[in-house]
Amino acid sequence: MIINQGYLINRKSNTRQLESYTMRLVNPKDINQVVNLQELVYNGLPNKEVLYKDTKQEMLEDLYNGAMIIGVYNSIDELISYRYISFPGNSNKNLGNDIYLMNRDLDKVVHLETTLVSPDYRGNKLQTLTLSKAIELIEPMDMKHIMCTVSPYNLFSLYNIMSAGLNIRALKRKYGEETGNGIWRFILHKDLSNDMKMINEFHLLKMDRIEEQKKLIENGYIGYNLVRESKMIHYSLAN
Ligand SMILES: CC(C)(COP(=O)(O)OP(=O)(O)OC[C@H]1O[C@@H](n2cnc3c(N)ncnc32)[C@H](O)[C@@H]1OP(=O)(O)O)[C@@H](O)C(=O)NCCC(=O)NCCS
């Protein structure tokens, strides 16, 4: 089923001519296309730490348990972008645990997992577009919390996700933290039923200043705005 369609610019074409795209849910039988796109994007990343790769097995298991992958296909039906969303329920992967959500709310958490866009199609706001489609898709499901992790070194992703209203609620090592390793991740959250109001007084910190941000967050501050040009994050207390 087609969930959206429109036009975009292919950077490789050099003509700035518009190309049509369609958006639809990825069928589990096409999971190899997802794995191949993830590999292509990962190989092109200057800092590999910004993308924690999902295995084919994990994605398939998740898809059979209700997760969805929204795929964006170009005019010749190649997968050029996707957004993977999952419903972690009571599993210990649930990011609600990292921000001390109440147990009864864990079932109401949606995870925005990996999102990526092929380098030839970046700049078309596909990350933002697939997020608004994801929010439309989950609307009838009575979910309350949208959560995700983003690397403090991933400017583009952090900017897009914070512009969509997700706030920074934690900063910690993830994906290997049990062995004392892991990679730095912001944990972001949006309460779908309650818009957060910030008080006026705020602090500004550069997005990659780990220790200073950790201290602010430990003192109850929430990161609510990122200025793309300066890479500075506004932190404030919520009302
Ligand atoms: C994060 C990501 C999905 C954003 O892609 P997108 O939706 O195409 O980004 P936008 O359309 O918002 O891009 C806005 C601007 O930033 C630029 N931009 C976006 N991603 C960029 C990147 N990784 N490197 C350099 N510039 C980038 C775009 O070219 C555009 O520039 P312009 O305003 O001059 O046209 C994409 O960069 C990506 O796939 N990154 C690698 C995977 C990743 O980090 N995923 C998130 C963690 S799971």
Short mmCIF file of C-alpha atoms and ligand atoms in Angstrom, two decimals:
data_model
loop_
_atom_site.label_atom_id
_atom_site.label_comp_id
_atom_site.label_asym_id
_atom_site.label_seq_id
_atom_site.Cartn_x
_atom_site.Cartn_y
_atom_site.Cartn_z
CA MET A 1 0.00 0.00 0.00
CA ILE A 2 1.37 3.41 -0.99
CA ILE A 3 1.39 5.75 2.02
CA ASN A 4 2.81 8.81 0.31
CA GLN A 5 4.21 9.97 -2.99
CA GLY A 6 5.85 13.06 -4.40
CA TYR A 7 8.97 14.40 -6.05
CA LEU A 8 12.56 14.82 -4.96
CA ILE A 9 15.96 15.83 -6.27
CA ASN A 10 18.64 13.28 -7.03
CA ARG A 11 22.02 14.91 -6.24
CA LYS A 12 23.84 12.59 -8.63
CA SER A 13 21.83 13.69 -11.66
CA ASN A 14 23.40 17.21 -11.68
CA THR A 15 20.30 18.56 -13.41
CA ARG A 16 18.19 19.34 -10.33
CA GLN A 17 15.39 17.67 -12.28
CA LEU A 18 12.62 16.30 -10.11
CA GLU A 19 12.24 12.55 -9.73
CA SER A 20 9.14 10.81 -8.41
CA TYR A 21 9.16 8.72 -5.24
CA THR A 22 6.72 6.52 -3.40
CA MET A 23 6.61 5.62 0.27
CA ARG A 24 5.34 2.25 1.45
CA LEU A 25 5.90 -0.26 4.24
CA VAL A 26 8.78 -2.63 3.52
CA ASN A 27 7.71 -6.23 3.15
CA PRO A 28 9.82 -8.60 5.32
CA LYS A 29 10.68 -10.58 2.19
CA ASP A 30 12.54 -7.49 0.92
CA ILE A 31 14.68 -7.14 4.05
CA ASN A 32 17.89 -7.59 2.03
CA GLN A 33 17.27 -4.23 0.35
CA VAL A 34 17.21 -2.63 3.81
CA VAL A 35 20.40 -4.40 4.86
CA ASN A 36 22.14 -3.37 1.62
CA LEU A 37 21.14 0.29 1.98
CA GLN A 38 22.31 0.29 5.60
CA GLU A 39 25.68 -1.09 4.47
CA LEU A 40 26.02 1.52 1.71
CA VAL A 41 25.24 4.39 4.08
CA TYR A 42 27.46 3.00 6.86
CA ASN A 43 30.43 2.60 4.53
CA GLY A 44 30.11 6.23 3.49
CA LEU A 45 30.05 7.64 7.03
CA PRO A 46 33.11 9.64 8.14
CA ASN A 47 32.32 8.78 11.78
CA LYS A 48 30.99 5.21 12.01
CA GLU A 49 29.97 5.75 15.63
CA VAL A 50 26.87 7.71 14.60
CA LEU A 51 25.15 4.62 13.19
CA TYR A 52 24.70 1.45 15.23
CA LYS A 53 23.82 -1.16 12.63
CA ASP A 54 20.79 -3.44 13.02
CA THR A 55 21.23 -7.05 12.02
CA LYS A 56 18.91 -8.66 9.49
CA GLN A 57 17.82 -11.15 12.16
CA GLU A 58 16.90 -8.43 14.67
CA MET A 59 14.90 -6.51 12.10
CA LEU A 60 13.05 -9.59 10.88
CA GLU A 61 12.15 -10.70 14.40
CA ASP A 62 10.97 -7.21 15.17
CA LEU A 63 8.89 -7.00 11.97
CA TYR A 64 7.12 -10.23 12.87
CA ASN A 65 6.40 -8.69 16.30
CA GLY A 66 4.69 -5.58 14.97
CA ALA A 67 7.59 -3.28 14.05
CA MET A 68 7.37 -1.37 10.76
CA ILE A 69 9.88 -0.12 8.27
CA ILE A 70 8.70 2.78 6.14
CA GLY A 71 10.55 2.62 2.84
CA VAL A 72 11.06 5.38 0.28
CA TYR A 73 11.50 4.16 -3.31
CA ASN A 74 12.81 6.17 -6.27
CA SER A 75 11.35 6.25 -9.80
CA ILE A 76 12.93 2.90 -10.67
CA ASP A 77 11.71 1.32 -7.43
CA GLU A 78 15.07 1.23 -5.65
CA LEU A 79 15.00 1.70 -1.86
CA ILE A 80 16.64 5.08 -1.19
CA SER A 81 15.65 5.70 2.43
CA TYR A 82 13.89 4.03 5.33
CA ARG A 83 12.65 4.63 8.82
CA TYR A 84 12.39 1.71 11.19
CA ILE A 85 9.96 1.98 14.12
CA SER A 86 9.35 -0.57 16.85
CA PHE A 87 7.25 -1.18 19.93
CA PRO A 88 9.58 -2.45 22.68
CA GLY A 89 6.84 -3.24 25.24
CA ASN A 90 8.26 -4.80 28.38
CA SER A 91 11.63 -5.75 26.89
CA ASN A 92 14.73 -4.36 28.57
CA LYS A 93 15.53 -2.52 25.32
CA ASN A 94 12.72 -0.08 26.15
CA LEU A 95 14.26 3.42 26.32
CA GLY A 96 11.52 4.39 28.77
CA ASN A 97 13.67 2.62 31.39
CA ASP A 98 16.49 5.09 30.74
CA ILE A 99 14.30 8.04 31.66
CA TYR A 100 12.43 6.29 34.49
CA LEU A 101 9.00 6.14 32.87
CA MET A 102 6.41 4.43 35.00
CA ASN A 103 6.00 0.70 34.35
CA ARG A 104 2.47 1.10 33.12
CA ASP A 105 3.70 3.53 30.44
CA LEU A 106 6.29 1.17 28.94
CA ASP A 107 3.65 -0.43 26.71
CA LYS A 108 2.91 3.00 25.28
CA VAL A 109 6.45 3.63 24.03
CA VAL A 110 7.31 3.74 20.33
CA HIS A 111 10.96 3.61 19.35
CA LEU A 112 12.27 5.47 16.36
CA GLU A 113 15.05 3.09 15.43
CA THR A 114 17.39 3.58 12.50
CA THR A 115 16.65 6.13 9.79
CA LEU A 116 18.83 6.68 6.84
CA VAL A 117 18.91 8.30 3.44
CA SER A 118 21.12 7.29 0.51
CA PRO A 119 23.79 10.01 -0.03
CA ASP A 120 22.40 10.71 -3.54
CA TYR A 121 19.06 11.77 -2.07
CA ARG A 122 20.06 13.76 1.03
CA GLY A 123 18.68 17.26 1.40
CA ASN A 124 15.09 16.32 0.49
CA LYS A 125 13.96 16.31 4.12
CA LEU A 126 13.19 12.59 3.91
CA GLN A 127 14.09 12.04 7.57
CA THR A 128 11.46 14.59 8.60
CA LEU A 129 8.92 13.36 6.06
CA THR A 130 9.14 9.73 7.16
CA LEU A 131 8.84 10.84 10.80
CA SER A 132 5.56 12.64 10.15
CA LYS A 133 4.29 9.57 8.31
CA ALA A 134 5.34 7.38 11.25
CA ILE A 135 3.40 9.63 13.64
CA GLU A 136 0.33 9.35 11.38
CA LEU A 137 0.65 5.56 11.29
CA ILE A 138 0.90 5.19 15.06
CA GLU A 139 -1.90 7.64 15.75
CA PRO A 140 -4.68 4.99 15.99
CA MET A 141 -2.51 2.82 18.28
CA ASP A 142 -2.95 4.96 21.40
CA MET A 143 0.77 5.35 22.03
CA LYS A 144 2.00 8.01 24.45
CA HIS A 145 5.78 8.26 24.19
CA ILE A 146 8.04 8.59 21.15
CA MET A 147 11.66 7.82 21.98
CA CYS A 148 14.96 7.43 20.18
CA THR A 149 18.71 7.65 20.61
CA VAL A 150 20.99 9.96 18.63
CA SER A 151 24.76 10.31 18.73
CA PRO A 152 26.09 13.63 20.10
CA TYR A 153 28.23 13.71 16.94
CA ASN A 154 25.33 13.43 14.50
CA LEU A 155 24.38 17.02 13.73
CA PHE A 156 21.91 16.37 10.89
CA SER A 157 19.95 13.67 12.65
CA LEU A 158 19.86 15.50 16.00
CA TYR A 159 18.72 18.72 14.35
CA ASN A 160 15.90 16.98 12.47
CA ILE A 161 14.68 15.00 15.45
CA MET A 162 14.73 17.96 17.85
CA SER A 163 12.94 20.12 15.27
CA ALA A 164 10.16 17.50 15.38
CA GLY A 165 9.71 18.21 19.10
CA LEU A 166 11.73 15.44 20.75
CA ASN A 167 13.71 16.64 23.78
CA ILE A 168 16.97 15.39 25.25
CA ARG A 169 16.27 13.59 28.53
CA ALA A 170 19.46 11.56 29.08
CA LEU A 171 23.02 11.17 27.82
CA LYS A 172 24.71 7.83 28.37
CA ARG A 173 26.65 5.02 26.79
CA LYS A 174 24.38 2.57 24.95
CA TYR A 175 24.74 -0.58 22.86
CA GLY A 176 27.31 -2.36 24.99
CA GLU A 177 26.90 -0.49 28.28
CA GLU A 178 26.59 -3.80 30.16
CA THR A 179 30.24 -4.58 29.31
CA GLY A 180 31.38 -1.11 30.31
CA ASN A 181 31.79 -0.10 26.66
CA GLY A 182 29.03 1.31 24.56
CA ILE A 183 28.80 4.50 22.52
CA TRP A 184 27.52 7.90 23.60
CA ARG A 185 23.89 8.52 22.87
CA PHE A 186 21.37 11.20 23.71
CA ILE A 187 18.05 9.71 24.70
CA LEU A 188 15.23 11.78 23.31
CA HIS A 189 11.58 11.78 24.19
CA LYS A 190 8.30 13.37 23.19
CA ASP A 191 5.12 12.95 25.18
CA LEU A 192 2.34 12.81 22.60
CA SER A 193 -0.30 13.76 25.14
CA ASN A 194 1.45 16.66 26.81
CA ASP A 195 3.50 19.50 25.30
CA MET A 196 6.40 20.43 27.54
CA LYS A 197 6.74 24.09 28.56
CA MET A 198 10.24 25.33 29.31
CA ILE A 199 10.98 28.08 31.78
CA ASN A 200 12.82 31.12 30.48
CA GLU A 201 16.22 30.69 32.07
CA PHE A 202 18.42 28.46 29.95
CA HIS A 203 21.98 27.20 29.37
CA LEU A 204 23.68 26.80 26.01
CA LEU A 205 26.14 23.96 25.42
CA LYS A 206 27.88 22.58 22.34
CA MET A 207 26.35 19.23 21.36
CA ASP A 208 29.57 17.23 21.77
CA ARG A 209 30.45 18.51 25.29
CA ILE A 210 29.60 15.26 27.03
CA GLU A 211 30.46 15.86 30.69
CA GLU A 212 28.92 19.33 30.96
CA GLN A 213 25.69 18.14 29.36
CA LYS A 214 25.54 15.07 31.59
CA LYS A 215 25.78 17.32 34.66
CA LEU A 216 23.01 19.60 33.48
CA ILE A 217 20.74 16.66 32.69
CA GLU A 218 21.46 15.11 36.10
CA ASN A 219 20.27 18.39 37.58
CA GLY A 220 16.94 18.08 35.80
CA TYR A 221 17.66 20.12 32.68
CA ILE A 222 16.12 19.13 29.35
CA GLY A 223 17.65 19.86 25.93
CA TYR A 224 14.92 21.37 23.78
CA ASN A 225 16.47 23.23 20.86
CA LEU A 226 19.55 22.84 18.64
CA VAL A 227 20.96 25.73 16.64
CA ARG A 228 22.29 24.03 13.51
CA GLU A 229 24.90 26.64 12.56
CA SER A 230 26.61 26.83 15.98
CA LYS A 231 25.81 23.24 17.10
CA MET A 232 24.67 24.69 20.43
CA ILE A 233 21.87 23.08 22.43
CA HIS A 234 19.52 25.06 24.67
CA TYR A 235 18.89 23.38 28.03
CA SER A 236 16.20 24.47 30.43
CA LEU A 237 14.05 23.21 33.28
CA ALA A 238 10.48 22.25 32.46
CA ASN A 239 7.54 23.93 34.14
C1 LIG B 1 20.51 11.93 9.08
C2 LIG B 1 20.00 11.76 7.66
C3 LIG B 1 18.96 10.66 7.61
C4 LIG B 1 19.35 13.09 7.21
O1 LIG B 1 19.05 13.01 5.83
P1 LIG B 1 18.00 14.01 5.12
O2 LIG B 1 16.63 13.78 5.60
O3 LIG B 1 18.24 13.87 3.68
O4 LIG B 1 18.52 15.41 5.65
P2 LIG B 1 17.91 16.86 5.36
O5 LIG B 1 17.07 16.85 4.13
O6 LIG B 1 17.30 17.36 6.62
O7 LIG B 1 19.23 17.70 5.08
C5 LIG B 1 19.36 19.08 5.41
C6 LIG B 1 20.71 19.57 4.90
O8 LIG B 1 21.77 18.84 5.53
C7 LIG B 1 22.56 18.17 4.54
N1 LIG B 1 22.88 16.82 5.03
C8 LIG B 1 22.00 15.90 5.50
N2 LIG B 1 22.66 14.80 5.90
C9 LIG B 1 23.97 15.04 5.69
C10 LIG B 1 25.15 14.29 5.93
N3 LIG B 1 25.10 13.07 6.50
N4 LIG B 1 26.34 14.85 5.62
C11 LIG B 1 26.42 16.09 5.07
N5 LIG B 1 25.32 16.86 4.83
C12 LIG B 1 24.12 16.33 5.13
C13 LIG B 1 21.67 18.07 3.32
O9 LIG B 1 22.42 17.96 2.16
C14 LIG B 1 20.91 19.37 3.41
O10 LIG B 1 21.73 20.42 2.97
P3 LIG B 1 21.09 21.69 2.20
O11 LIG B 1 20.18 22.36 3.23
O12 LIG B 1 22.29 22.49 1.82
O13 LIG B 1 20.33 21.08 1.04
C15 LIG B 1 21.17 11.42 6.70
O14 LIG B 1 22.20 12.36 6.91
C16 LIG B 1 21.75 10.03 6.91
O15 LIG B 1 21.29 9.06 6.32
N6 LIG B 1 22.82 9.97 7.73
C17 LIG B 1 23.50 8.70 7.99
C18 LIG B 1 22.69 7.74 8.85
C19 LIG B 1 22.32 8.36 10.18
O16 LIG B 1 23.11 9.05 10.80
N7 LIG B 1 21.07 8.10 10.59
C20 LIG B 1 20.57 8.61 11.86
C21 LIG B 1 20.90 7.71 12.98
S1 LIG B 1 19.97 6.24 12.92
#
